[in-house]
Coordinates of C-alpha atoms in Angstrom, one line a residue:
M1 CA -4.5 39.3 -45.1
E2 CA -4.9 37.6 -41.7
A3 CA -1.2 37.1 -41.4
Y4 CA -0.6 40.7 -42.1
T5 CA -3.1 41.8 -39.5
I6 CA -1.4 39.6 -36.9
R7 CA 2.0 41.0 -37.8
F8 CA 0.8 44.5 -37.5
R9 CA -0.8 43.9 -34.1
L10 CA 2.4 42.2 -32.8
E11 CA 4.4 45.2 -33.8
E12 CA 2.0 47.5 -31.8
I13 CA 2.4 45.2 -28.8
Q14 CA 6.2 45.3 -29.1
I15 CA 6.2 49.1 -29.2
A16 CA 3.9 49.2 -26.1
L17 CA 6.1 46.8 -24.2
T18 CA 9.1 48.9 -24.9
A19 CA 7.3 52.0 -23.7
I20 CA 6.3 50.3 -20.5
R21 CA 9.9 49.3 -19.8
N22 CA 11.0 52.9 -20.5
G23 CA 8.2 54.4 -18.4
T24 CA 6.8 56.3 -21.3
F25 CA 3.6 54.3 -21.9
L26 CA 0.5 56.6 -22.0
F27 CA -2.5 55.0 -20.2
K28 CA -6.1 56.0 -20.9
K29 CA -7.6 58.5 -18.6
S30 CA -10.7 56.4 -18.0
R31 CA -9.8 53.2 -16.4
S32 CA -11.4 50.5 -14.2
P33 CA -10.8 50.5 -10.4
S34 CA -7.5 49.1 -9.3
P35 CA -7.4 45.7 -7.5
E36 CA -6.2 45.3 -3.9
P37 CA -2.4 45.8 -3.8
I38 CA -0.1 42.8 -3.6
Y39 CA 3.4 43.1 -2.2
D40 CA 6.4 40.9 -2.4
S41 CA 8.8 39.9 0.5
Q42 CA 10.6 43.2 0.1
G43 CA 7.5 45.3 0.5
K44 CA 7.3 46.2 -3.2
R45 CA 4.0 46.2 -5.0
I46 CA 3.8 43.6 -7.8
N47 CA 0.4 44.2 -9.2
T48 CA 0.9 47.8 -10.3
R49 CA -0.9 49.2 -13.4
E50 CA 2.2 48.9 -15.5
N51 CA 2.8 45.3 -14.5
R52 CA -0.9 44.4 -15.2
K53 CA -0.7 46.0 -18.6
R54 CA 2.5 44.3 -19.4
D55 CA 1.1 40.9 -18.5
Q56 CA -2.0 41.6 -20.6
L57 CA 0.1 42.5 -23.6
L58 CA 2.4 39.5 -23.2
A59 CA -0.6 37.1 -23.0
E60 CA -2.0 38.7 -26.2
Q61 CA 1.4 38.4 -27.9
R62 CA 1.7 34.7 -27.1
A63 CA -1.8 34.0 -28.4
L64 CA -1.3 35.8 -31.6
T65 CA 2.1 34.2 -32.2
Q66 CA 0.8 30.7 -31.6
H67 CA -2.0 31.4 -34.1
A68 CA 0.5 32.8 -36.6
F69 CA 2.5 29.6 -36.4
K70 CA -0.6 27.5 -37.3
I71 CA -1.1 29.7 -40.4
N72 CA 2.6 29.7 -41.4
P73 CA 5.0 27.3 -39.6
A74 CA 7.9 29.5 -40.9
F75 CA 6.5 32.5 -39.1
K76 CA 9.2 34.5 -37.3
P77 CA 8.2 35.5 -33.7
P78 CA 8.8 39.0 -32.4
P79 CA 11.9 39.8 -30.4
G80 CA 11.9 38.6 -26.8
Y81 CA 9.0 36.2 -27.4
Q82 CA 8.9 33.3 -24.9
S83 CA 7.3 30.2 -26.3
N84 CA 7.9 28.2 -23.1
V85 CA 5.0 29.3 -21.0
K86 CA 4.9 27.7 -17.5
K87 CA 1.8 25.7 -16.6
T88 CA 0.6 25.9 -13.0
K89 CA -2.0 24.1 -10.9
K90 CA -3.2 24.0 -7.3
I91 CA -4.2 20.8 -5.6
Y92 CA -5.7 21.6 -2.2
V93 CA -4.9 19.4 0.8
P94 CA -7.9 18.0 2.7
V95 CA -6.7 19.0 6.1
K96 CA -10.1 20.1 7.2
V97 CA -11.5 16.6 6.6
Y98 CA -8.4 14.8 8.0
P99 CA -6.8 17.2 10.4
D100 CA -4.6 14.6 12.1
Y101 CA -3.1 13.1 8.9
N102 CA 0.4 14.1 8.0
F103 CA -0.1 15.0 4.3
I104 CA 3.0 17.3 4.2
G105 CA 5.2 14.4 5.4
Q106 CA 3.8 12.2 2.7
I107 CA 4.8 14.6 0.0
I108 CA 8.1 16.1 1.4
G109 CA 9.5 12.9 2.9
P110 CA 12.6 12.4 5.0
R111 CA 15.0 15.3 4.4
G112 CA 12.9 16.3 1.3
L113 CA 13.9 13.2 -0.7
T114 CA 10.3 12.3 -1.6
Q115 CA 9.7 15.7 -3.0
K116 CA 12.9 15.5 -5.0
E117 CA 11.9 12.1 -6.4
L118 CA 8.5 13.4 -7.4
E119 CA 10.1 16.3 -9.3
K120 CA 12.7 14.1 -11.0
S121 CA 10.1 11.5 -12.1
T122 CA 7.5 13.9 -13.3
G123 CA 9.7 16.8 -14.6
A124 CA 7.5 19.3 -12.6
K125 CA 8.3 21.6 -9.7
I126 CA 6.3 20.8 -6.6
A127 CA 5.9 23.1 -3.6
I128 CA 3.7 23.1 -0.5
R129 CA 2.0 26.5 -0.1
G130 CA -0.8 28.0 1.9
K131 CA -1.7 28.2 5.6
G132 CA 0.5 25.9 7.7
S133 CA 3.2 25.4 5.0
V134 CA 5.6 27.8 6.7
L135 CA 7.0 27.2 10.2
S136 CA 6.4 29.9 12.8
G137 CA 9.1 32.5 12.6
K138 CA 10.1 31.8 9.1
E139 CA 9.9 34.5 6.4
R140 CA 7.3 34.0 3.8
S141 CA 8.6 34.3 0.2
T142 CA 5.1 34.8 -1.3
P143 CA 2.8 36.4 1.2
A144 CA -0.2 36.2 -1.1
A145 CA 0.1 32.5 -1.6
E146 CA 0.5 31.8 2.1
D147 CA -3.0 33.4 2.8
D148 CA -4.6 30.7 0.7
E149 CA -5.7 27.3 2.1
L150 CA -2.9 24.6 2.3
H151 CA -2.3 23.3 -1.2
V152 CA 0.3 21.7 -3.5
F153 CA 1.5 24.1 -6.2
I154 CA 2.7 22.4 -9.4
T155 CA 4.7 24.2 -12.1
C156 CA 5.7 22.5 -15.3
D157 CA 6.3 23.0 -19.0
S158 CA 3.9 20.6 -20.7
D159 CA 0.5 19.0 -20.2
E160 CA 2.2 15.5 -19.9
Q161 CA 4.2 16.6 -17.0
M162 CA 1.2 18.2 -15.4
V163 CA -0.8 15.0 -15.7
K164 CA 2.0 12.9 -14.2
A165 CA 2.6 15.2 -11.3
S166 CA -1.1 15.7 -10.5
K167 CA -1.7 11.9 -10.5
R168 CA 1.2 11.3 -8.0
I169 CA 0.1 14.1 -5.7
E170 CA -3.5 13.1 -5.7
E171 CA -2.5 9.5 -4.7
L172 CA -0.6 10.9 -1.8
L173 CA -3.5 13.0 -0.6
V174 CA -5.7 9.9 0.0
P175 CA -5.3 8.9 3.7
I176 CA -4.2 5.3 4.3
P177 CA -3.9 3.6 7.7
D178 CA -0.4 3.2 8.9
G179 CA -0.6 -0.6 8.8
N180 CA -1.3 -0.6 5.0
N181 CA 0.7 2.5 4.1
E182 CA 3.5 1.1 2.1
H183 CA 4.7 4.6 1.0
K184 CA 5.1 5.6 4.7
R185 CA 6.9 2.3 5.5
K186 CA 9.5 3.0 2.7
Q187 CA 9.9 6.6 4.0
L188 CA 10.6 5.3 7.6
E189 CA 13.0 2.7 6.2
L190 CA 14.8 5.4 4.2
L191 CA 15.0 7.6 7.3
A192 CA 16.5 4.7 9.3
K193 CA 19.1 4.2 6.7
L194 CA 20.0 7.9 6.8
N195 CA 20.3 7.8 10.5
G196 CA 22.3 4.6 10.5
T197 CA 19.7 2.7 12.6
H198 CA 18.4 0.4 9.9
V199 CA 18.5 -3.3 10.5
G200 CA 17.8 -6.1 8.1
S201 CA 17.9 -4.1 4.9
S202 CA 18.5 -7.2 2.7
F203 CA 15.3 -8.7 4.2
L204 CA 13.2 -5.7 3.7
L205 CA 14.4 -4.8 0.3
N206 CA 13.8 -8.2 -1.2
E207 CA 10.7 -7.8 -3.3
N208 CA 10.3 -11.5 -3.8
L209 CA 9.5 -12.1 -0.2
K210 CA 5.9 -11.9 0.9
R211 CA 5.9 -10.0 4.1
S212 CA 2.6 -11.7 5.3
N213 CA 4.2 -15.2 5.0
V214 CA 7.7 -14.4 6.5
T215 CA 8.1 -13.9 10.2
C216 CA 10.8 -14.0 12.8
A217 CA 11.2 -17.5 14.3
H218 CA 12.3 -16.0 17.6
C219 CA 9.6 -13.4 18.4
G220 CA 7.1 -14.0 15.6
E221 CA 7.2 -10.4 14.2
P222 CA 7.1 -9.9 10.4
S223 CA 9.2 -6.8 10.4
H224 CA 12.7 -8.5 10.5
P225 CA 14.4 -11.9 9.8
T226 CA 15.3 -14.2 12.6
L227 CA 19.0 -13.4 12.4
D228 CA 18.3 -9.7 13.0
C229 CA 15.9 -10.2 15.9
P230 CA 16.7 -7.6 18.7
Q231 CA 15.3 -9.9 21.3
K232 CA 17.6 -12.8 20.2
K233 CA 20.6 -10.6 20.6
K234 CA 19.6 -9.9 24.2
S235 CA 18.7 -13.6 25.0
Q236 CA 22.3 -14.9 25.6
P237 CA 23.1 -12.6 28.6
V238 CA 19.6 -13.4 29.9
L239 CA 20.2 -17.1 29.7
E240 CA 23.6 -16.8 31.3
A241 CA 22.1 -14.9 34.2
E242 CA 19.3 -17.4 34.7
Y243 CA 21.8 -20.3 34.7
E244 CA 24.0 -18.6 37.2
K245 CA 21.0 -17.9 39.4
F246 CA 19.9 -21.6 39.2
M247 CA 23.4 -22.8 40.2
R248 CA 23.5 -20.4 43.2
E249 CA 20.1 -21.8 44.4
V250 CA 21.4 -25.4 44.0
L251 CA 24.6 -24.6 45.9
D252 CA 22.7 -22.7 48.7
T253 CA 20.3 -25.7 49.1
F254 CA 23.2 -28.1 49.4
I255 CA 25.0 -25.9 52.0
T256 CA 21.8 -25.5 54.0
N257 CA 21.2 -29.3 54.2
R258 CA 24.8 -29.9 55.3
S259 CA 24.5 -27.5 58.2
Q260 CA 21.2 -28.8 59.6
P261 CA 21.6 -31.3 62.6
E262 CA 20.7 -34.9 62.2
P263 CA 17.1 -35.7 63.0
Q264 CA 16.5 -36.9 66.6
L265 CA 15.9 -40.6 66.8
D266 CA 13.3 -42.3 69.0
E267 CA 14.5 -42.7 72.7
A268 CA 13.8 -46.5 72.7
Y269 CA 15.7 -46.9 69.4
Q270 CA 18.6 -44.8 70.7
A271 CA 18.8 -47.0 73.8
F272 CA 18.8 -50.1 71.6
L273 CA 21.6 -48.7 69.5
S274 CA 23.6 -47.8 72.6
Q275 CA 23.4 -51.3 73.9
I276 CA 24.6 -52.9 70.7
G277 CA 27.2 -50.1 70.2
G278 CA 25.6 -49.2 66.8
Y279 CA 24.9 -45.5 67.7
P280 CA 27.8 -43.2 67.0
G281 CA 29.5 -42.0 70.1
S282 CA 28.2 -44.8 72.4
E283 CA 30.4 -47.3 74.2
Q284 CA 30.2 -50.9 73.0
I285 CA 29.3 -53.6 75.7
V286 CA 32.0 -56.1 76.2
M287 CA 30.6 -59.6 76.8

């Protein structure tokens, strides 16, 4: 009896949905007040009375059909029935508590690659919506969503996907200092690779190395190996310049000493040298 009642109500819903599509559905004269109008990007209202009635009937149709499947697994659903109902969830970003933290960058990543990786690993669609999610001058695709506080909007097909996506997003919404933020370090490393400025990739990507125990022997920094030290690459010209400067100073000192006159000797000693003919330039005494 219950299955027959469900089947009969589903047929009524199907007739009503067809009448709404054809514009022949008869609404009751007494009705509740209409909500505030909502418009799409084209200026068309999307929460009309027909659309609200259609959504109500579709929700009832899904609930009755799922209940009918529990009673009879061989139950045949009505035409146009959509069993794959999207699940959605909002996770608000704590921008008011941490106004200077770049939450959007943590989720989007360089060139959107972090967002794509999140969607691929969880199977859910992830989007940033709300105030501050759209750059100034850009057209808003969903005006109503942009009036909400900044949030991450998750859309998926199953509860398992929702759990995975929610967990990943909630982890990224916990502020971590830059010195301990491994996620941000990997994003910067990926950005450097994309820009062609990455140095020492084999060193940084080796998970067996403990970064705290490995430092550059040249400058002491743990961010790169000794062979890739930027200061070391610049040291050779510096050493050559210092060596050239040192040699010029030695040569200048030698030339200066050669040009100075010989020190003046004591007059008595000069007379003595003159008498014995030992002082250069003096005439020797012939005995």
